[in-house]
Short mmCIF file of C-alpha atoms in Angstrom, two decimals:
data_model
loop_
_atom_site.label_atom_id
_atom_site.label_comp_id
_atom_site.label_asym_id
_atom_site.label_seq_id
_atom_site.Cartn_x
_atom_site.Cartn_y
_atom_site.Cartn_z
CA MET A 129 159.26 225.91 26.64
CA ARG A 130 161.46 228.99 26.60
CA GLN A 131 162.42 228.44 30.23
CA GLU A 132 163.41 224.83 29.40
CA ASP A 133 165.54 225.98 26.47
CA LYS A 134 167.35 228.43 28.70
CA GLY A 135 167.96 225.67 31.22
CA ARG A 136 169.46 223.43 28.57
CA ARG A 137 171.77 226.19 27.41
CA ARG A 138 172.94 226.77 30.96
CA THR A 139 173.66 223.09 31.64
CA SER A 140 175.31 222.25 28.28
CA THR A 141 178.38 224.39 28.85
CA ARG A 142 181.55 223.89 26.82
CA THR A 143 184.44 221.97 28.42
CA PRO A 144 186.75 224.62 29.86
CA LEU A 145 189.95 225.25 27.98
CA SER A 146 193.09 224.22 29.87
CA ARG A 147 196.80 223.79 29.26
CA GLU A 148 196.34 220.01 29.25
CA ARG A 149 193.65 220.19 26.55
CA VAL A 150 195.80 222.51 24.46
CA ILE A 151 198.83 220.20 24.69
CA ASN A 152 196.82 217.03 24.01
CA THR A 153 195.23 218.64 20.96
CA ALA A 154 198.63 219.81 19.72
CA VAL A 155 199.94 216.24 20.00
CA LYS A 156 197.02 214.99 17.88
CA VAL A 157 197.62 217.68 15.27
CA ALA A 158 201.31 216.73 15.06
CA ASP A 159 200.46 213.01 14.92
CA ASP A 160 198.11 213.63 11.97
CA LYS A 161 199.93 216.35 10.05
CA GLY A 162 203.49 216.58 11.37
CA VAL A 163 205.06 219.16 13.64
CA ALA A 164 205.64 221.58 10.74
CA ALA A 165 201.87 222.02 10.48
CA LEU A 166 201.61 222.94 14.15
CA THR A 167 200.43 226.54 14.36
CA MET A 168 198.37 228.28 17.02
CA ARG A 169 195.43 228.32 14.61
CA ALA A 170 195.84 224.60 13.84
CA VAL A 171 195.59 223.85 17.56
CA ALA A 172 192.75 226.29 18.21
CA THR A 173 190.47 225.07 15.41
CA PRO A 174 189.69 221.57 16.77
CA LEU A 175 189.18 223.13 20.20
CA GLY A 176 186.55 225.44 18.76
CA VAL A 177 188.25 228.63 19.91
CA GLU A 178 190.21 231.50 18.43
CA ALA A 179 194.00 231.24 18.38
CA MET A 180 194.32 234.14 20.80
CA SER A 181 192.40 232.16 23.43
CA LEU A 182 195.31 229.71 23.68
CA TYR A 183 197.57 232.39 25.14
CA HIS A 184 195.63 232.24 28.40
CA HIS A 185 197.11 228.74 28.88
CA VAL A 186 200.37 228.61 26.90
CA ALA A 187 202.92 231.30 26.32
CA SER A 188 203.90 230.49 22.74
CA ARG A 189 204.34 227.75 20.15
CA GLU A 190 207.64 226.87 21.83
CA ASP A 191 205.79 226.44 25.12
CA ILE A 192 203.40 224.06 23.37
CA LEU A 193 206.35 222.06 22.00
CA ASP A 194 207.79 221.86 25.52
CA GLY A 195 204.50 220.44 26.74
CA MET A 196 204.21 218.01 23.82
CA VAL A 197 207.67 216.56 24.45
CA ASP A 198 206.86 216.21 28.13
CA ALA A 199 203.62 214.41 27.23
CA VAL A 200 205.56 211.87 25.17
CA PHE A 201 208.05 211.30 27.99
CA ALA A 202 205.06 210.70 30.28
CA GLU A 203 204.07 207.77 28.03
CA ILE A 204 207.44 206.03 28.47
CA ASP A 205 207.72 203.47 31.25
CA LEU A 206 210.32 204.24 33.88
CA PRO A 207 212.99 201.56 34.39
CA PRO A 208 211.51 198.91 36.71
CA ARG A 209 213.19 198.83 40.12
CA ASP A 210 212.45 195.18 40.87
CA THR A 211 214.80 193.69 38.27
CA ASP A 212 218.43 193.80 37.13
CA TRP A 213 219.72 196.87 35.35
CA LYS A 214 219.92 195.31 31.90
CA SER A 215 216.30 194.21 32.02
CA ALA A 216 215.33 197.65 33.33
CA MET A 217 217.15 199.42 30.48
CA ARG A 218 215.70 197.00 27.93
CA HIS A 219 212.14 197.55 29.21
CA ARG A 220 212.50 201.30 29.21
CA ALA A 221 214.05 201.35 25.70
CA ALA A 222 211.25 199.20 24.28
CA SER A 223 208.64 201.49 25.83
CA ALA A 224 210.41 204.57 24.43
CA ARG A 225 210.55 203.03 20.95
CA ALA A 226 206.82 202.30 21.08
CA ALA A 227 206.04 205.89 22.17
CA LEU A 228 208.19 207.35 19.38
CA ARG A 229 206.49 205.15 16.83
CA ARG A 230 203.14 206.48 18.01
CA HIS A 231 204.44 210.04 17.70
CA PRO A 232 206.93 210.09 14.77
CA TRP A 233 207.41 213.86 15.02
CA ALA A 234 208.83 213.54 18.54
CA VAL A 235 212.09 211.73 17.82
CA GLY A 236 213.86 214.90 16.71
CA LEU A 237 212.63 216.92 19.68
CA MET A 238 213.05 214.65 22.69
CA ASP A 239 216.24 216.20 24.05
CA SER A 240 215.97 219.58 22.35
CA ARG A 241 213.97 221.50 24.93
CA THR A 242 215.62 224.01 27.27
CA ARG A 243 212.62 224.02 29.63
CA PRO A 244 211.94 220.32 30.27
CA GLY A 245 208.74 219.41 32.10
CA ALA A 246 208.20 217.25 35.16
CA ALA A 247 207.71 214.01 33.21
CA THR A 248 210.94 214.59 31.29
CA LEU A 249 212.93 215.28 34.45
CA ARG A 250 211.38 212.31 36.24
CA HIS A 251 212.23 210.03 33.32
CA HIS A 252 215.86 211.14 33.08
CA ASP A 253 216.35 210.96 36.84
CA ALA A 254 214.92 207.43 36.96
CA VAL A 255 217.19 206.16 34.17
CA ILE A 256 220.28 207.65 35.81
CA GLY A 257 219.14 206.38 39.19
CA ALA A 258 218.72 202.82 37.91
CA LEU A 259 222.25 202.86 36.51
CA ARG A 260 223.72 204.41 39.65
CA ALA A 261 221.98 201.85 41.84
CA ALA A 262 223.53 199.09 39.73
CA GLY A 263 227.03 200.41 40.40
CA PHE A 264 227.65 202.75 37.47
CA SER A 265 229.71 205.81 38.34
CA VAL A 266 228.31 209.21 37.41
CA SER A 267 230.51 209.31 34.30
CA MET A 268 229.67 205.77 33.22
CA ALA A 269 225.97 206.36 33.81
CA ALA A 270 226.21 209.39 31.51
CA HIS A 271 228.05 207.35 28.86
CA ALA A 272 225.53 204.51 29.08
CA PHE A 273 222.50 206.82 28.91
CA SER A 274 223.91 208.64 25.89
CA LEU A 275 224.87 205.45 24.08
CA ILE A 276 221.52 203.74 24.63
CA ASP A 277 219.50 206.76 23.54
CA SER A 278 221.69 207.45 20.51
CA TYR A 279 220.95 203.91 19.34
CA LEU A 280 217.27 204.19 20.29
CA TYR A 281 216.64 207.46 18.45
CA GLY A 282 218.72 206.46 15.45
CA PHE A 283 216.94 203.14 15.08
CA VAL A 284 213.52 204.79 15.26
CA ILE A 285 214.47 207.36 12.61
CA GLN A 286 215.65 204.57 10.32
CA GLU A 287 212.62 202.43 11.11
CA LEU A 288 210.15 205.21 10.35
CA SER A 289 211.81 205.91 7.00
CA LEU A 290 211.60 202.32 5.72
CA PRO A 291 209.25 201.66 2.75
CA PHE A 292 207.40 198.95 4.68
CA SER A 293 205.67 198.68 8.05
CA ASN A 294 204.91 194.95 8.33
CA SER A 295 206.12 191.59 7.05
CA THR A 296 203.70 191.53 4.11
CA GLU A 297 204.91 194.89 2.84
CA LEU A 298 208.52 193.86 3.44
CA ASP A 299 208.00 190.75 1.33
CA GLU A 300 206.52 192.83 -1.50
CA VAL A 301 209.37 195.36 -1.42
CA ALA A 302 212.06 192.65 -1.23
CA GLN A 303 210.56 190.57 -4.03
CA ALA A 304 210.28 193.62 -6.28
CA LEU A 305 213.88 194.55 -5.57
CA LEU A 306 215.10 191.03 -6.36
CA HIS A 307 213.10 191.05 -9.58
CA GLU A 308 214.61 194.35 -10.77
CA MET A 309 218.12 193.96 -9.38
CA PRO A 310 220.74 191.91 -11.30
CA ALA A 311 221.72 189.39 -8.61
CA ASP A 312 225.08 188.73 -10.27
CA ASP A 313 225.99 192.40 -9.90
CA TYR A 314 224.96 192.60 -6.24
CA PRO A 315 225.46 189.06 -4.91
CA HIS A 316 225.83 189.99 -1.22
CA LEU A 317 222.72 192.14 -1.17
CA ALA A 318 220.73 189.42 -2.92
CA GLU A 319 222.02 186.89 -0.39
CA LEU A 320 221.00 189.06 2.56
CA ILE A 321 217.51 189.57 1.15
CA THR A 322 216.84 185.93 0.35
CA GLU A 323 218.50 184.32 3.36
CA HIS A 324 217.72 186.92 6.02
CA ALA A 325 214.95 189.39 5.22
CA LEU A 326 212.74 186.84 3.45
CA ARG A 327 213.20 183.98 5.88
CA PRO A 328 209.98 182.77 7.55
CA GLY A 329 209.10 184.70 10.68
CA TYR A 330 211.54 187.56 10.08
CA ASP A 331 210.56 190.79 11.77
CA TYR A 332 212.62 193.95 11.34
CA ALA A 333 211.84 194.82 14.97
CA ASP A 334 214.14 191.95 15.98
CA GLU A 335 217.06 194.06 14.75
CA PHE A 336 216.34 196.54 17.54
CA ALA A 337 216.54 193.88 20.23
CA PHE A 338 219.76 192.46 18.75
CA GLY A 339 221.53 195.82 18.66
CA LEU A 340 220.32 196.82 22.11
CA SER A 341 221.62 193.58 23.58
CA LEU A 342 225.06 194.21 22.07
CA ILE A 343 225.16 197.64 23.70
CA LEU A 344 223.98 196.44 27.09
CA ASP A 345 226.46 193.54 27.07
CA ALA A 346 229.28 196.01 26.39
CA LEU A 347 228.38 198.18 29.38
CA HIS A 348 229.53 197.32 32.90
CA PRO A 349 229.13 198.92 36.31
CA ASP A 350 232.46 200.41 37.38
CA GLU A 351 232.01 201.19 41.08
CA ALA A 352 232.24 199.05 44.19
CA ALA A 353 229.71 196.23 44.49
CA GLY A 354 226.66 197.16 46.51
CA HIS A 355 226.92 200.87 45.72
CA SER A 356 223.59 202.65 45.85
CA ALA A 357 222.73 206.11 44.63
CA PRO A 358 221.01 208.33 47.22
CA GLY A 359 217.48 207.16 47.90
CA LEU A 360 217.80 203.95 45.85
CA PRO A 361 218.30 200.34 46.99
CA SER A 362 221.51 198.49 46.23
CA SER A 363 221.45 196.15 43.26
CA ASN A 364 222.60 192.57 43.82
CA ALA A 365 221.48 191.37 40.41
CA PRO A 366 223.84 189.01 38.53
CA ASP A 367 224.02 191.47 35.62
CA SER A 368 225.71 194.09 37.81
CA GLY A 369 229.11 192.60 36.93
CA PRO A 370 232.36 192.74 38.91
CA ALA A 371 233.70 195.97 40.26
CA HIS A 372 236.64 197.42 38.37
CA PRO A 373 239.63 198.74 40.32
CA GLY A 374 240.07 202.45 39.98
CA GLY A 375 236.38 203.14 39.35
CA SER A 376 235.16 206.67 39.84
CA ALA A 377 234.19 207.66 43.34
CA PRO A 378 230.54 208.47 43.99
CA ALA A 379 229.72 212.08 43.32
CA GLN A 380 228.39 214.03 46.28
#
């Protein structure tokens, strides 16, 4: 019996600690308690180890944050290469919004790291590459990327702060506001609530798609038709738009 017990102890070894396990656990801690609660001890406890053991796999709390941000970027779909640039940007933005909703703590950290990981670099390179392949100059690709992400991050921050998360809760909040608010004093707000927010089938998520479409429709490739960034195919999609005289020359 004693020999069998020893055999069981030898075969039931603990899963080895690794950087990936540390980062994944840190993400779960932040998802549950917020990034402010992220300490080395808070990460070590669910792993069943002492905080000092983490330093064999991560250098510091900042190193953990770097890894966490990279893990979120790894969840975001890259812009598809088999479609027009607007559809590619729309797909990628929707995927990013979904990832940020899963990890609310991440929205304020996404572009804050000075040591970005491989997933972060791959994501940024793919977005820029999709725009360059569609005929955006380097400068216009930078403008477009910044504009899209400013809208994306801002919308998610606003969305996460709303006092409702579904249509049922929205209806309850709106009805309570209408009941307490003198409609004669705030006629335009009352009109918006009754004719827009409370209309059948309304979903606040539709506001994201509406705003994103306005931004994408305002952006236009500004280099010669058929331009392709190094290593990427040319885009002949109808959304590429006409070339504008005087567009920036490709950067080498």
